[in-house]
Amino acid sequence: MKVIHVSDTHLVATGEHLHGLDPFERLQQCLQDIVTHHRDADLCVLTGDLAETGQTNAYGLLKKLLVSLPMRTALLLGNHDHRQRFCDVFSNGPRDSNGFVQWSETTSEGVLLFLDTNEPGTDEGVYCELRHAWLREQLAQHHNRPVYLFMHHPPFDVGLPNLDAMRLRDCEKFTQTLSDHNDIRHLFFGHVHRPIFGKWRGISFSAIHGTNHQVPLLLNKDPHNGAFAFCQEEPSYGVILIANDMTTVHLQPFLNRQTIYYEDYK
């Protein structure tokens, strides 16, 4: 199974810029690269912060852009998103019985669970009891199958203090819920605007760049009066290969594709 992972698009109104960059143009270049090189993918997942301030017109732009993709898409919410406006534009999108934008998909390689960590009024991730109940039900229902999780906020610290202050709240409760399943293969998340890979409590995880701006690798608190630091590192998306008890994650920069040369080695 081949899955494309895109995150933190932060779309704004047409013609507007964010951190000196054009999020619409950046995402358009990203999607063009995906169409050119990975049109055989089964799914493209966008893990939240779709719009910078949850504007309806930004979601409208996203909807138009995604038409170019030949594969299915899965859209998650981040702290910058607005759930109701998103649902108004993507009115046919999946959600659970309580209106949260989360759902499950059963595939030949396992079960994909898409989680909603958005909470109005805070940049922290929140997973309330209603959402926990849904997740417990899903894990119980698929207790004998491999599970892959997709969400916006990481449920643990990643070593970047400004971002760790806005990770998922109540990580212990989330950990306890996940402990009900003994075969969670991988956790994919956004939010951090950085490629980060590792293992957390036995679960491998990965995060990727945003398509517009990035967060610099500052492992100590930024000294500039608490200001949040951004940078213009090369953006990339993830190419996930799932097969034969193995998960492989490739990062693909999309702005400056290098020419590929072929040479016979005798």
Short mmCIF file of C-alpha atoms in Angstrom, two decimals:
data_model
loop_
_atom_site.label_atom_id
_atom_site.label_comp_id
_atom_site.label_asym_id
_atom_site.label_seq_id
_atom_site.Cartn_x
_atom_site.Cartn_y
_atom_site.Cartn_z
CA MET A 1 0.00 0.00 0.00
CA LYS A 2 1.30 3.44 -0.95
CA VAL A 3 0.14 6.50 1.01
CA ILE A 4 1.16 10.13 0.49
CA HIS A 5 1.50 12.22 3.65
CA VAL A 6 1.08 16.02 3.33
CA SER A 7 0.73 18.37 6.30
CA ASP A 8 0.33 21.93 7.52
CA THR A 9 -0.71 23.63 4.31
CA HIS A 10 -1.88 26.81 6.15
CA LEU A 11 -3.86 28.16 3.22
CA VAL A 12 -4.91 31.81 3.24
CA ALA A 13 -7.02 33.90 0.85
CA THR A 14 -5.96 34.02 -2.79
CA GLY A 15 -3.00 36.37 -3.30
CA GLU A 16 -2.13 36.61 0.39
CA HIS A 17 1.21 35.54 1.81
CA LEU A 18 2.22 33.88 5.06
CA HIS A 19 5.74 34.27 6.47
CA GLY A 20 6.78 35.77 3.14
CA LEU A 21 5.53 32.77 1.15
CA ASP A 22 2.44 31.91 -0.89
CA PRO A 23 0.79 28.82 0.71
CA PHE A 24 -1.52 28.30 -2.30
CA GLU A 25 1.38 28.25 -4.76
CA ARG A 26 3.43 25.97 -2.51
CA LEU A 27 0.62 23.45 -2.15
CA GLN A 28 -0.10 23.58 -5.86
CA GLN A 29 3.56 22.70 -6.57
CA CYS A 30 3.38 19.89 -4.00
CA LEU A 31 0.27 18.36 -5.56
CA GLN A 32 1.70 18.68 -9.08
CA ASP A 33 4.77 16.75 -7.95
CA ILE A 34 2.59 14.05 -6.41
CA VAL A 35 0.58 13.72 -9.61
CA THR A 36 3.74 13.49 -11.70
CA HIS A 37 5.63 10.98 -9.59
CA HIS A 38 3.13 9.15 -7.37
CA ARG A 39 -0.18 8.96 -9.17
CA ASP A 40 -0.23 5.25 -8.33
CA ALA A 41 -0.67 5.99 -4.61
CA ASP A 42 -3.75 4.57 -2.90
CA LEU A 43 -4.40 7.55 -0.65
CA CYS A 44 -3.19 11.07 0.16
CA VAL A 45 -3.55 12.12 3.82
CA LEU A 46 -3.37 15.77 4.93
CA THR A 47 -2.74 15.86 8.69
CA GLY A 48 -4.21 19.20 9.68
CA ASP A 49 -3.65 22.94 9.79
CA LEU A 50 -5.26 23.05 6.38
CA ALA A 51 -6.10 26.76 6.69
CA GLU A 52 -4.14 29.37 8.63
CA THR A 53 -7.15 30.82 10.43
CA GLY A 54 -9.87 28.37 9.43
CA GLN A 55 -11.30 30.63 6.71
CA THR A 56 -14.15 29.26 4.60
CA ASN A 57 -12.60 30.59 1.39
CA ALA A 58 -9.29 28.85 2.21
CA TYR A 59 -11.13 25.52 2.49
CA GLY A 60 -12.78 26.32 -0.82
CA LEU A 61 -9.35 26.80 -2.40
CA LEU A 62 -8.19 23.51 -0.93
CA LYS A 63 -11.20 21.68 -2.33
CA LYS A 64 -10.46 23.02 -5.82
CA LEU A 65 -6.77 22.09 -5.59
CA LEU A 66 -7.44 18.53 -4.48
CA VAL A 67 -9.46 17.83 -7.63
CA SER A 68 -6.13 17.43 -9.43
CA LEU A 69 -5.20 14.33 -7.41
CA PRO A 70 -6.00 10.96 -8.98
CA MET A 71 -6.10 9.18 -5.60
CA ARG A 72 -8.49 9.45 -2.65
CA THR A 73 -7.80 12.06 0.00
CA ALA A 74 -8.20 12.06 3.79
CA LEU A 75 -8.33 15.46 5.51
CA LEU A 76 -7.67 15.93 9.24
CA LEU A 77 -8.00 19.01 11.43
CA GLY A 78 -5.26 20.86 13.29
CA ASN A 79 -5.24 23.68 15.82
CA HIS A 80 -5.45 26.35 13.09
CA ASP A 81 -8.59 24.81 11.61
CA HIS A 82 -12.26 25.54 12.27
CA ARG A 83 -14.33 22.36 12.41
CA GLN A 84 -17.71 23.80 11.38
CA ARG A 85 -16.37 25.85 8.47
CA PHE A 86 -14.37 22.87 7.28
CA CYS A 87 -17.47 20.64 7.45
CA ASP A 88 -19.53 23.25 5.62
CA VAL A 89 -17.13 23.11 2.66
CA PHE A 90 -16.35 19.38 2.82
CA SER A 91 -19.92 18.46 3.65
CA ASN A 92 -19.62 14.87 2.45
CA GLY A 93 -16.49 14.14 4.47
CA PRO A 94 -16.44 11.37 7.08
CA ARG A 95 -16.96 12.08 10.78
CA ASP A 96 -18.02 10.14 13.84
CA SER A 97 -21.45 10.10 15.47
CA ASN A 98 -20.54 13.12 17.64
CA GLY A 99 -19.50 15.28 14.69
CA PHE A 100 -15.74 14.94 15.14
CA VAL A 101 -13.71 14.59 11.95
CA GLN A 102 -12.43 11.09 12.65
CA TRP A 103 -13.06 7.73 11.07
CA SER A 104 -11.51 4.36 10.23
CA GLU A 105 -10.66 2.63 6.97
CA THR A 106 -10.00 -1.09 6.60
CA THR A 107 -7.38 -1.96 3.97
CA SER A 108 -5.57 -5.10 2.85
CA GLU A 109 -2.58 -4.06 5.00
CA GLY A 110 -4.47 -3.15 8.16
CA VAL A 111 -6.76 -0.53 9.67
CA LEU A 112 -6.13 3.20 9.25
CA LEU A 113 -7.50 5.36 12.08
CA PHE A 114 -7.84 9.10 11.47
CA LEU A 115 -8.14 11.15 14.68
CA ASP A 116 -9.52 14.63 15.41
CA THR A 117 -7.39 16.53 17.98
CA ASN A 118 -8.81 19.98 17.22
CA GLU A 119 -10.21 22.00 20.13
CA PRO A 120 -11.58 25.55 19.72
CA GLY A 121 -9.76 28.22 21.71
CA THR A 122 -6.43 26.45 22.18
CA ASP A 123 -3.39 25.47 20.13
CA GLU A 124 -2.94 22.36 22.24
CA GLY A 125 -4.32 19.09 21.01
CA VAL A 126 -7.32 17.75 22.89
CA TYR A 127 -8.82 14.27 22.85
CA CYS A 128 -11.95 14.33 24.97
CA GLU A 129 -13.82 11.41 26.51
CA LEU A 130 -16.22 11.19 23.57
CA ARG A 131 -13.29 10.82 21.21
CA HIS A 132 -11.58 8.33 23.53
CA ALA A 133 -14.76 6.24 23.59
CA TRP A 134 -14.81 6.16 19.80
CA LEU A 135 -11.13 5.19 19.66
CA ARG A 136 -11.56 2.43 22.24
CA GLU A 137 -14.45 1.04 20.22
CA GLN A 138 -12.37 1.06 17.02
CA LEU A 139 -9.40 -0.64 18.68
CA ALA A 140 -11.66 -3.28 20.18
CA GLN A 141 -13.42 -3.88 16.88
CA HIS A 142 -10.08 -4.38 15.10
CA HIS A 143 -8.22 -6.07 17.93
CA ASN A 144 -6.70 -8.71 15.66
CA ARG A 145 -5.52 -6.42 12.86
CA PRO A 146 -2.53 -4.04 12.44
CA VAL A 147 -3.46 -0.40 13.13
CA TYR A 148 -1.92 2.78 11.68
CA LEU A 149 -2.76 6.12 13.33
CA PHE A 150 -2.96 9.55 11.65
CA MET A 151 -3.41 12.75 13.70
CA HIS A 152 -2.27 16.36 13.87
CA HIS A 153 -0.78 16.78 17.35
CA PRO A 154 1.94 14.47 18.67
CA PRO A 155 0.98 12.82 21.99
CA PHE A 156 4.48 13.33 23.41
CA ASP A 157 7.34 15.84 23.54
CA VAL A 158 9.58 16.01 20.48
CA GLY A 159 12.37 18.11 22.01
CA LEU A 160 11.25 21.47 20.60
CA PRO A 161 10.07 23.46 23.65
CA ASN A 162 7.70 25.84 21.86
CA LEU A 163 5.97 22.94 20.15
CA ASP A 164 6.04 20.67 23.18
CA ALA A 165 3.97 23.32 24.97
CA MET A 166 1.16 22.69 22.49
CA ARG A 167 1.25 18.92 21.99
CA LEU A 168 -1.70 16.69 22.86
CA ARG A 169 -3.01 17.21 26.40
CA ASP A 170 -3.32 14.30 28.81
CA CYS A 171 -0.85 12.05 27.05
CA GLU A 172 -1.17 9.40 29.75
CA LYS A 173 -4.87 8.89 29.05
CA PHE A 174 -4.14 8.62 25.34
CA THR A 175 -1.40 6.08 26.07
CA GLN A 176 -3.79 4.08 28.21
CA THR A 177 -6.39 3.98 25.43
CA LEU A 178 -3.81 2.77 22.92
CA SER A 179 -2.61 0.07 25.31
CA ASP A 180 -5.85 -1.80 24.63
CA HIS A 181 -4.39 -2.82 21.24
CA ASN A 182 -1.17 -4.80 20.89
CA ASP A 183 -0.44 -4.18 17.21
CA ILE A 184 -0.26 -0.44 16.51
CA ARG A 185 2.30 -0.31 13.73
CA HIS A 186 2.96 3.40 13.22
CA LEU A 187 1.82 6.90 14.20
CA PHE A 188 1.86 9.67 11.56
CA PHE A 189 1.42 13.29 12.65
CA GLY A 190 1.91 16.91 11.54
CA HIS A 191 2.03 20.11 13.61
CA VAL A 192 5.81 20.23 14.09
CA HIS A 193 6.79 21.38 10.57
CA ARG A 194 9.87 19.17 10.77
CA PRO A 195 10.90 15.67 9.68
CA ILE A 196 11.03 13.72 12.96
CA PHE A 197 11.28 9.94 13.33
CA GLY A 198 11.49 7.68 16.34
CA LYS A 199 9.73 5.24 18.62
CA TRP A 200 7.37 6.06 21.49
CA ARG A 201 6.35 3.38 23.96
CA GLY A 202 7.01 0.72 21.37
CA ILE A 203 5.20 2.55 18.53
CA SER A 204 7.25 3.91 15.64
CA PHE A 205 6.32 7.43 14.50
CA SER A 206 7.08 10.00 11.83
CA ALA A 207 6.35 13.67 11.13
CA ILE A 208 7.08 15.78 8.07
CA HIS A 209 7.66 19.35 6.91
CA GLY A 210 4.75 21.68 6.21
CA THR A 211 4.19 22.67 2.60
CA ASN A 212 4.70 26.39 3.29
CA HIS A 213 6.94 27.45 6.21
CA GLN A 214 8.99 25.35 8.63
CA VAL A 215 10.08 25.39 12.27
CA PRO A 216 13.87 25.55 12.84
CA LEU A 217 15.66 22.93 14.89
CA LEU A 218 15.97 24.93 18.12
CA LEU A 219 16.26 22.43 20.96
CA ASN A 220 16.28 25.20 23.56
CA LYS A 221 13.58 27.81 24.07
CA ASP A 222 13.81 30.66 21.60
CA PRO A 223 15.31 33.60 23.54
CA HIS A 224 13.42 36.29 21.63
CA ASN A 225 10.86 37.17 24.28
CA GLY A 226 8.89 34.01 23.69
CA ALA A 227 8.38 34.69 19.97
CA PHE A 228 7.78 31.63 17.82
CA ALA A 229 10.56 31.02 15.28
CA PHE A 230 9.90 30.06 11.65
CA CYS A 231 12.24 29.41 8.73
CA GLN A 232 12.17 28.70 5.01
CA GLU A 233 13.71 25.25 4.86
CA GLU A 234 12.88 23.18 1.80
CA PRO A 235 9.35 21.74 2.16
CA SER A 236 8.63 18.08 1.50
CA TYR A 237 5.92 15.47 1.66
CA GLY A 238 6.05 11.86 2.78
CA VAL A 239 5.76 8.72 0.68
CA ILE A 240 4.69 5.81 2.88
CA LEU A 241 5.05 2.19 1.81
CA ILE A 242 3.23 -0.41 3.90
CA ALA A 243 3.79 -4.08 3.12
CA ASN A 244 4.90 -7.37 4.63
CA ASP A 245 5.08 -6.24 8.25
CA MET A 246 7.21 -3.24 7.29
CA THR A 247 6.53 0.51 7.17
CA THR A 248 8.88 2.70 5.12
CA VAL A 249 8.67 6.50 5.05
CA HIS A 250 10.45 8.49 2.33
CA LEU A 251 10.67 12.30 2.39
CA GLN A 252 10.35 14.00 -0.98
CA PRO A 253 11.30 17.70 -1.45
CA PHE A 254 9.18 19.13 -4.24
CA LEU A 255 10.45 22.62 -5.09
CA ASN A 256 13.81 21.82 -6.63
CA ARG A 257 13.62 18.39 -8.19
CA GLN A 258 17.06 17.28 -9.35
CA THR A 259 17.61 15.76 -12.78
CA ILE A 260 17.99 11.99 -12.59
CA TYR A 261 20.86 10.42 -14.55
CA TYR A 262 21.16 6.76 -15.49
CA GLU A 263 24.46 5.01 -16.10
CA ASP A 264 25.28 1.36 -16.72
CA TYR A 265 27.72 -0.18 -14.29
CA LYS A 266 29.62 -3.13 -15.75
#
